[in-house]
């Protein structure tokens, strides 16, 4: 897996101050993608244990509310992210947000993607749609995207929003 950047303090991608991992590689090709350079699977640097340890240290900071995974497409780096998230959770448990161009319905029908989903707490789902772009929306770019409480949704077997 490769990554474009790691932010220690990110205030844009989830509730509170978060540490965030921007993986690279995404085939959704949304027009006007907010991070076009991260669509390339060869972009950025190779992820190693050093980066995992770095993120663990960031998350130990009491100011940091949790971790956010985005990109690129986290669910096209699924296997690696499952291992990384499990490694992080052995050391520190804080809520994990994950962004995806896939919808909830697509993710739960893919066993490997479902496995990563289960490791996380909040999903912002769906491709960015320029015609539905709304600058007033919090934590997402277009109004088709939903902010979903993963654990409650899995429990009740229906989509339960975390926030509108
Ligand atoms: S899913 Fe995200 S990273 Fe991928 S093309 Fe769409 S906006 Fe860009």
mmCIF file of N, CA and C in Angstrom, residues 28-124:
data_model
loop_
_atom_site.group_PDB
_atom_site.id
_atom_site.type_symbol
_atom_site.label_atom_id
_atom_site.label_comp_id
_atom_site.label_asym_id
_atom_site.label_seq_id
_atom_site.Cartn_x
_atom_site.Cartn_y
_atom_site.Cartn_z
ATOM 1 N N UNK A 28 -12.477 5.174 -9.069
ATOM 2 C CA UNK A 28 -13.837 5.706 -9.265
ATOM 3 C C UNK A 28 -13.889 6.861 -10.267
ATOM 4 N N UNK A 29 -12.791 7.609 -10.351
ATOM 5 C CA UNK A 29 -12.672 8.695 -11.341
ATOM 6 C C UNK A 29 -13.849 9.676 -11.312
ATOM 7 N N UNK A 30 -14.213 10.122 -10.134
ATOM 8 C CA UNK A 30 -15.285 11.121 -10.022
ATOM 9 C C UNK A 30 -14.820 12.416 -10.714
ATOM 10 N N UNK A 31 -15.653 12.996 -11.588
ATOM 11 C CA UNK A 31 -15.268 14.284 -12.170
ATOM 12 C C UNK A 31 -15.066 15.319 -11.054
ATOM 13 N N UNK A 32 -13.991 16.112 -11.182
ATOM 14 C CA UNK A 32 -13.624 17.112 -10.166
ATOM 15 C C UNK A 32 -13.328 16.503 -8.798
ATOM 16 N N UNK A 33 -12.771 15.328 -8.806
ATOM 17 C CA UNK A 33 -12.265 14.680 -7.586
ATOM 18 C C UNK A 33 -11.439 15.671 -6.767
ATOM 19 N N UNK A 34 -11.631 15.670 -5.442
ATOM 20 C CA UNK A 34 -10.922 16.638 -4.584
ATOM 21 C C UNK A 34 -9.444 16.295 -4.425
ATOM 22 N N UNK A 35 -9.058 15.101 -4.798
ATOM 23 C CA UNK A 35 -7.673 14.663 -4.590
ATOM 24 C C UNK A 35 -7.182 13.852 -5.786
ATOM 25 N N UNK A 36 -7.240 14.490 -6.954
ATOM 26 C CA UNK A 36 -6.980 13.738 -8.189
ATOM 27 C C UNK A 36 -5.606 13.063 -8.204
ATOM 28 N N UNK A 37 -4.620 13.718 -7.599
ATOM 29 C CA UNK A 37 -3.266 13.129 -7.637
ATOM 30 C C UNK A 37 -3.195 11.817 -6.874
ATOM 31 N N UNK A 38 -4.142 11.602 -5.962
ATOM 32 C CA UNK A 38 -4.148 10.359 -5.190
ATOM 33 C C UNK A 38 -4.931 9.237 -5.861
ATOM 34 N N UNK A 39 -5.419 9.469 -7.059
ATOM 35 C CA UNK A 39 -6.071 8.373 -7.806
ATOM 36 C C UNK A 39 -5.035 7.359 -8.308
ATOM 37 N N UNK A 40 -3.801 7.792 -8.438
ATOM 38 C CA UNK A 40 -2.730 6.963 -8.989
ATOM 39 C C UNK A 40 -2.195 5.999 -7.911
ATOM 40 N N UNK A 41 -2.271 4.702 -8.188
ATOM 41 C CA UNK A 41 -1.794 3.705 -7.219
ATOM 42 C C UNK A 41 -0.271 3.762 -7.020
ATOM 43 N N UNK A 42 0.423 4.450 -7.931
ATOM 44 C CA UNK A 42 1.883 4.572 -7.783
ATOM 45 C C UNK A 42 2.284 5.857 -7.068
ATOM 46 N N UNK A 43 1.319 6.712 -6.775
ATOM 47 C CA UNK A 43 1.649 7.992 -6.136
ATOM 48 C C UNK A 43 2.051 7.764 -4.669
ATOM 49 N N UNK A 44 2.770 8.731 -4.136
ATOM 50 C CA UNK A 44 3.103 8.710 -2.709
ATOM 51 C C UNK A 44 4.211 7.727 -2.376
ATOM 52 N N UNK A 45 4.257 7.387 -1.109
ATOM 53 C CA UNK A 45 5.333 6.545 -0.569
ATOM 54 C C UNK A 45 4.773 5.201 -0.123
ATOM 55 N N UNK A 46 5.668 4.230 -0.051
ATOM 56 C CA UNK A 46 5.283 2.913 0.435
ATOM 57 C C UNK A 46 5.020 2.952 1.944
ATOM 58 N N UNK A 47 3.935 2.330 2.367
ATOM 59 C CA UNK A 47 3.614 2.265 3.801
ATOM 60 C C UNK A 47 4.416 1.141 4.452
ATOM 61 N N UNK A 48 5.040 1.443 5.590
ATOM 62 C CA UNK A 48 5.771 0.411 6.337
ATOM 63 C C UNK A 48 5.341 0.464 7.808
ATOM 64 N N UNK A 49 5.937 -0.386 8.619
ATOM 65 C CA UNK A 49 5.643 -0.369 10.062
ATOM 66 C C UNK A 49 5.982 0.969 10.699
ATOM 67 N N UNK A 50 6.934 1.669 10.107
ATOM 68 C CA UNK A 50 7.336 2.981 10.660
ATOM 69 C C UNK A 50 6.136 3.930 10.654
ATOM 70 N N UNK A 51 5.383 3.920 9.558
ATOM 71 C CA UNK A 51 4.214 4.813 9.478
ATOM 72 C C UNK A 51 3.126 4.359 10.466
ATOM 73 N N UNK A 52 2.968 3.049 10.611
ATOM 74 C CA UNK A 52 1.969 2.567 11.571
ATOM 75 C C UNK A 52 2.316 3.059 12.970
ATOM 76 N N UNK A 53 3.577 2.953 13.334
ATOM 77 C CA UNK A 53 4.014 3.414 14.666
ATOM 78 C C UNK A 53 3.832 4.923 14.812
ATOM 79 N N UNK A 54 4.105 5.644 13.723
ATOM 80 C CA UNK A 54 3.943 7.110 13.741
ATOM 81 C C UNK A 54 2.479 7.470 14.044
ATOM 82 N N UNK A 55 1.555 6.796 13.382
ATOM 83 C CA UNK A 55 0.132 7.076 13.586
ATOM 84 C C UNK A 55 -0.281 6.716 15.017
ATOM 85 N N UNK A 56 0.232 5.612 15.524
ATOM 86 C CA UNK A 56 -0.081 5.220 16.909
ATOM 87 C C UNK A 56 0.353 6.333 17.871
ATOM 88 N N UNK A 57 1.542 6.872 17.655
ATOM 89 C CA UNK A 57 2.022 7.962 18.526
ATOM 90 C C UNK A 57 1.119 9.183 18.406
ATOM 91 N N UNK A 58 0.700 9.516 17.191
ATOM 92 C CA UNK A 58 -0.196 10.671 16.992
ATOM 93 C C UNK A 58 -1.498 10.466 17.766
ATOM 94 N N UNK A 59 -2.011 9.239 17.698
ATOM 95 C CA UNK A 59 -3.310 8.962 18.326
ATOM 96 C C UNK A 59 -3.229 8.981 19.858
ATOM 97 N N UNK A 60 -2.037 8.812 20.380
ATOM 98 C CA UNK A 60 -1.883 8.850 21.839
ATOM 99 C C UNK A 60 -2.018 10.274 22.377
ATOM 100 N N UNK A 61 -1.901 11.260 21.507
ATOM 101 C CA UNK A 61 -2.071 12.655 21.912
ATOM 102 C C UNK A 61 -3.518 12.858 22.368
ATOM 103 N N UNK A 62 -3.721 13.310 23.621
ATOM 104 C CA UNK A 62 -5.092 13.468 24.123
ATOM 105 C C UNK A 62 -5.944 14.440 23.301
ATOM 106 N N UNK A 63 -5.307 15.346 22.582
ATOM 107 C CA UNK A 63 -6.075 16.287 21.738
ATOM 108 C C UNK A 63 -6.700 15.597 20.534
ATOM 109 N N UNK A 64 -6.143 14.447 20.172
ATOM 110 C CA UNK A 64 -6.595 13.770 18.946
ATOM 111 C C UNK A 64 -7.771 12.848 19.266
ATOM 112 N N UNK A 65 -8.905 13.126 18.604
ATOM 113 C CA UNK A 65 -10.147 12.394 18.907
ATOM 114 C C UNK A 65 -10.202 11.024 18.246
ATOM 115 N N UNK A 66 -9.484 10.848 17.159
ATOM 116 C CA UNK A 66 -9.548 9.567 16.471
ATOM 117 C C UNK A 66 -8.807 9.593 15.149
ATOM 118 N N UNK A 67 -9.004 8.517 14.407
ATOM 119 C CA UNK A 67 -8.295 8.317 13.138
ATOM 120 C C UNK A 67 -9.278 8.427 11.972
ATOM 121 N N UNK A 68 -8.823 8.994 10.863
ATOM 122 C CA UNK A 68 -9.631 9.008 9.641
ATOM 123 C C UNK A 68 -8.827 8.402 8.495
ATOM 124 N N UNK A 69 -9.486 7.504 7.752
ATOM 125 C CA UNK A 69 -8.873 6.880 6.571
ATOM 126 C C UNK A 69 -9.553 7.458 5.341
ATOM 127 N N UNK A 70 -8.759 7.995 4.424
ATOM 128 C CA UNK A 70 -9.330 8.515 3.181
ATOM 129 C C UNK A 70 -8.280 8.417 2.088
ATOM 130 N N UNK A 71 -8.503 9.082 0.971
ATOM 131 C CA UNK A 71 -7.534 8.841 -0.094
ATOM 132 C C UNK A 71 -7.677 9.808 -1.245
ATOM 133 N N UNK A 72 -7.636 9.127 -2.442
ATOM 134 C CA UNK A 72 -7.671 7.714 -2.768
ATOM 135 C C UNK A 72 -8.893 6.955 -2.227
ATOM 136 N N UNK A 73 -8.832 5.662 -2.420
ATOM 137 C CA UNK A 73 -9.941 4.797 -2.008
ATOM 138 C C UNK A 73 -9.444 3.788 -0.972
ATOM 139 N N UNK A 74 -9.776 3.989 0.298
ATOM 140 C CA UNK A 74 -9.361 3.011 1.319
ATOM 141 C C UNK A 74 -9.796 1.586 0.985
ATOM 142 N N UNK A 75 -10.968 1.438 0.375
ATOM 143 C CA UNK A 75 -11.483 0.086 0.117
ATOM 144 C C UNK A 75 -10.938 -0.506 -1.194
ATOM 145 N N UNK A 76 -9.929 0.137 -1.763
ATOM 146 C CA UNK A 76 -9.114 -0.506 -2.800
ATOM 147 C C UNK A 76 -7.701 -0.722 -2.272
ATOM 148 N N UNK A 77 -7.550 -0.521 -0.983
ATOM 149 C CA UNK A 77 -6.327 -0.854 -0.247
ATOM 150 C C UNK A 77 -6.751 -1.657 0.983
ATOM 151 N N UNK A 78 -7.740 -2.483 0.790
ATOM 152 C CA UNK A 78 -8.498 -3.057 1.902
ATOM 153 C C UNK A 78 -7.671 -3.974 2.787
ATOM 154 N N UNK A 79 -7.004 -4.925 2.172
ATOM 155 C CA UNK A 79 -6.297 -5.945 2.957
ATOM 156 C C UNK A 79 -5.233 -5.300 3.846
ATOM 157 N N UNK A 80 -4.473 -4.388 3.230
ATOM 158 C CA UNK A 80 -3.401 -3.721 3.980
ATOM 159 C C UNK A 80 -3.987 -2.894 5.119
ATOM 160 N N UNK A 81 -5.082 -2.203 4.841
ATOM 161 C CA UNK A 81 -5.666 -1.346 5.879
ATOM 162 C C UNK A 81 -6.252 -2.163 7.030
ATOM 163 N N UNK A 82 -6.770 -3.340 6.736
ATOM 164 C CA UNK A 82 -7.266 -4.196 7.826
ATOM 165 C C UNK A 82 -6.107 -4.481 8.789
ATOM 166 N N UNK A 83 -4.968 -4.879 8.231
ATOM 167 C CA UNK A 83 -3.802 -5.190 9.082
ATOM 168 C C UNK A 83 -3.350 -3.958 9.861
ATOM 169 N N UNK A 84 -3.292 -2.820 9.183
ATOM 170 C CA UNK A 84 -2.802 -1.593 9.827
ATOM 171 C C UNK A 84 -3.750 -1.176 10.961
ATOM 172 N N UNK A 85 -5.037 -1.193 10.680
ATOM 173 C CA UNK A 85 -6.021 -0.780 11.688
ATOM 174 C C UNK A 85 -5.990 -1.733 12.877
ATOM 175 N N UNK A 86 -5.862 -3.028 12.617
ATOM 176 C CA UNK A 86 -5.805 -3.990 13.723
ATOM 177 C C UNK A 86 -4.563 -3.759 14.575
ATOM 178 N N UNK A 87 -3.473 -3.443 13.918
ATOM 179 C CA UNK A 87 -2.215 -3.139 14.632
ATOM 180 C C UNK A 87 -2.401 -1.898 15.511
ATOM 181 N N UNK A 88 -3.007 -0.875 14.952
ATOM 182 C CA UNK A 88 -3.241 0.374 15.701
ATOM 183 C C UNK A 88 -4.152 0.101 16.895
ATOM 184 N N UNK A 89 -5.203 -0.688 16.673
ATOM 185 C CA UNK A 89 -6.189 -0.925 17.741
ATOM 186 C C UNK A 89 -5.636 -1.739 18.905
ATOM 187 N N UNK A 90 -4.547 -2.470 18.638
ATOM 188 C CA UNK A 90 -3.900 -3.189 19.747
ATOM 189 C C UNK A 90 -3.297 -2.199 20.730
ATOM 190 N N UNK A 91 -2.915 -1.023 20.232
ATOM 191 C CA UNK A 91 -2.225 -0.027 21.058
ATOM 192 C C UNK A 91 -3.158 1.041 21.597
ATOM 193 N N UNK A 92 -4.110 1.438 20.767
ATOM 194 C CA UNK A 92 -4.986 2.537 21.189
ATOM 195 C C UNK A 92 -6.329 2.435 20.482
ATOM 196 N N UNK A 93 -7.392 2.589 21.270
ATOM 197 C CA UNK A 93 -8.729 2.516 20.672
ATOM 198 C C UNK A 93 -9.380 3.887 20.661
ATOM 199 N N UNK A 94 -9.489 4.448 19.490
ATOM 200 C CA UNK A 94 -10.228 5.708 19.308
ATOM 201 C C UNK A 94 -11.076 5.537 18.067
ATOM 202 N N UNK A 95 -12.184 6.288 17.967
ATOM 203 C CA UNK A 95 -13.090 6.080 16.828
ATOM 204 C C UNK A 95 -12.401 6.290 15.470
ATOM 205 N N UNK A 96 -12.772 5.409 14.538
ATOM 206 C CA UNK A 96 -12.177 5.472 13.201
ATOM 207 C C UNK A 96 -13.249 5.856 12.179
ATOM 208 N N UNK A 97 -12.985 6.936 11.464
ATOM 209 C CA UNK A 97 -13.830 7.327 10.330
ATOM 210 C C UNK A 97 -13.158 6.815 9.057
ATOM 211 N N UNK A 98 -13.972 6.403 8.088
ATOM 212 C CA UNK A 98 -13.409 6.004 6.802
ATOM 213 C C UNK A 98 -14.273 6.581 5.678
ATOM 214 N N UNK A 99 -13.599 7.122 4.674
ATOM 215 C CA UNK A 99 -14.278 7.679 3.506
ATOM 216 C C UNK A 99 -14.173 6.682 2.358
ATOM 217 N N UNK A 100 -15.238 6.590 1.561
ATOM 218 C CA UNK A 100 -15.189 5.678 0.412
ATOM 219 C C UNK A 100 -16.048 6.192 -0.739
ATOM 220 N N UNK A 101 -15.586 5.894 -1.944
ATOM 221 C CA UNK A 101 -16.408 6.160 -3.123
ATOM 222 C C UNK A 101 -17.473 5.087 -3.309
ATOM 223 N N UNK A 102 -17.306 3.952 -2.653
ATOM 224 C CA UNK A 102 -18.333 2.901 -2.682
ATOM 225 C C UNK A 102 -19.478 3.288 -1.752
ATOM 226 N N UNK A 103 -20.644 2.798 -2.057
ATOM 227 C CA UNK A 103 -21.776 3.003 -1.155
ATOM 228 C C UNK A 103 -21.759 1.921 -0.077
ATOM 229 N N UNK A 104 -22.527 2.181 0.969
ATOM 230 C CA UNK A 104 -22.708 1.186 2.043
ATOM 231 C C UNK A 104 -23.123 -0.156 1.456
ATOM 232 N N UNK A 105 -24.102 -0.114 0.557
ATOM 233 C CA UNK A 105 -24.660 -1.352 -0.014
ATOM 234 C C UNK A 105 -23.589 -2.120 -0.785
ATOM 235 N N UNK A 106 -22.733 -1.398 -1.499
ATOM 236 C CA UNK A 106 -21.650 -2.070 -2.227
ATOM 237 C C UNK A 106 -20.653 -2.695 -1.248
ATOM 238 N N UNK A 107 -20.313 -1.966 -0.210
ATOM 239 C CA UNK A 107 -19.282 -2.447 0.723
ATOM 240 C C UNK A 107 -19.724 -3.668 1.509
ATOM 241 N N UNK A 108 -20.986 -3.680 1.930
ATOM 242 C CA UNK A 108 -21.401 -4.828 2.763
ATOM 243 C C UNK A 108 -21.580 -6.097 1.927
ATOM 244 N N UNK A 109 -21.627 -5.953 0.608
ATOM 245 C CA UNK A 109 -21.779 -7.165 -0.208
ATOM 246 C C UNK A 109 -20.430 -7.746 -0.633
ATOM 247 N N UNK A 110 -19.338 -7.129 -0.201
ATOM 248 C CA UNK A 110 -18.003 -7.647 -0.519
ATOM 249 C C UNK A 110 -17.334 -8.092 0.791
ATOM 250 N N UNK A 111 -17.078 -9.406 0.952
ATOM 251 C CA UNK A 111 -16.597 -9.909 2.249
ATOM 252 C C UNK A 111 -15.345 -9.212 2.773
ATOM 253 N N UNK A 112 -14.374 -8.940 1.908
ATOM 254 C CA UNK A 112 -13.132 -8.313 2.378
ATOM 255 C C UNK A 112 -13.397 -6.858 2.792
ATOM 256 N N UNK A 113 -14.163 -6.169 1.974
ATOM 257 C CA UNK A 113 -14.472 -4.765 2.303
ATOM 258 C C UNK A 113 -15.314 -4.689 3.581
ATOM 259 N N UNK A 114 -16.194 -5.652 3.741
ATOM 260 C CA UNK A 114 -17.008 -5.696 4.962
ATOM 261 C C UNK A 114 -16.121 -5.865 6.201
ATOM 262 N N UNK A 115 -15.055 -6.641 6.025
ATOM 263 C CA UNK A 115 -14.135 -6.864 7.148
ATOM 264 C C UNK A 115 -13.494 -5.545 7.603
ATOM 265 N N UNK A 116 -13.082 -4.727 6.634
ATOM 266 C CA UNK A 116 -12.511 -3.423 7.003
ATOM 267 C C UNK A 116 -13.582 -2.514 7.601
ATOM 268 N N UNK A 117 -14.751 -2.549 7.002
ATOM 269 C CA UNK A 117 -15.868 -1.741 7.510
ATOM 270 C C UNK A 117 -16.117 -2.044 8.994
ATOM 271 N N UNK A 118 -16.085 -3.319 9.326
ATOM 272 C CA UNK A 118 -16.347 -3.736 10.714
ATOM 273 C C UNK A 118 -15.317 -3.194 11.697
ATOM 274 N N UNK A 119 -14.132 -2.900 11.203
ATOM 275 C CA UNK A 119 -13.073 -2.368 12.080
ATOM 276 C C UNK A 119 -13.264 -0.873 12.358
ATOM 277 N N UNK A 120 -14.177 -0.248 11.613
ATOM 278 C CA UNK A 120 -14.311 1.216 11.682
ATOM 279 C C UNK A 120 -15.637 1.601 12.337
ATOM 280 N N UNK A 121 -15.789 2.897 12.625
ATOM 281 C CA UNK A 121 -16.976 3.370 13.350
ATOM 282 C C UNK A 121 -17.916 4.204 12.483
ATOM 283 N N UNK A 122 -17.347 5.057 11.654
ATOM 284 C CA UNK A 122 -18.172 5.944 10.841
ATOM 285 C C UNK A 122 -17.720 5.836 9.386
ATOM 286 N N UNK A 123 -18.696 5.706 8.475
ATOM 287 C CA UNK A 123 -18.402 5.662 7.037
ATOM 288 C C UNK A 123 -19.035 6.877 6.360
ATOM 289 N N UNK A 124 -18.237 7.584 5.559
ATOM 290 C CA UNK A 124 -18.796 8.598 4.658
ATOM 291 C C UNK A 124 -18.781 7.941 3.284
#
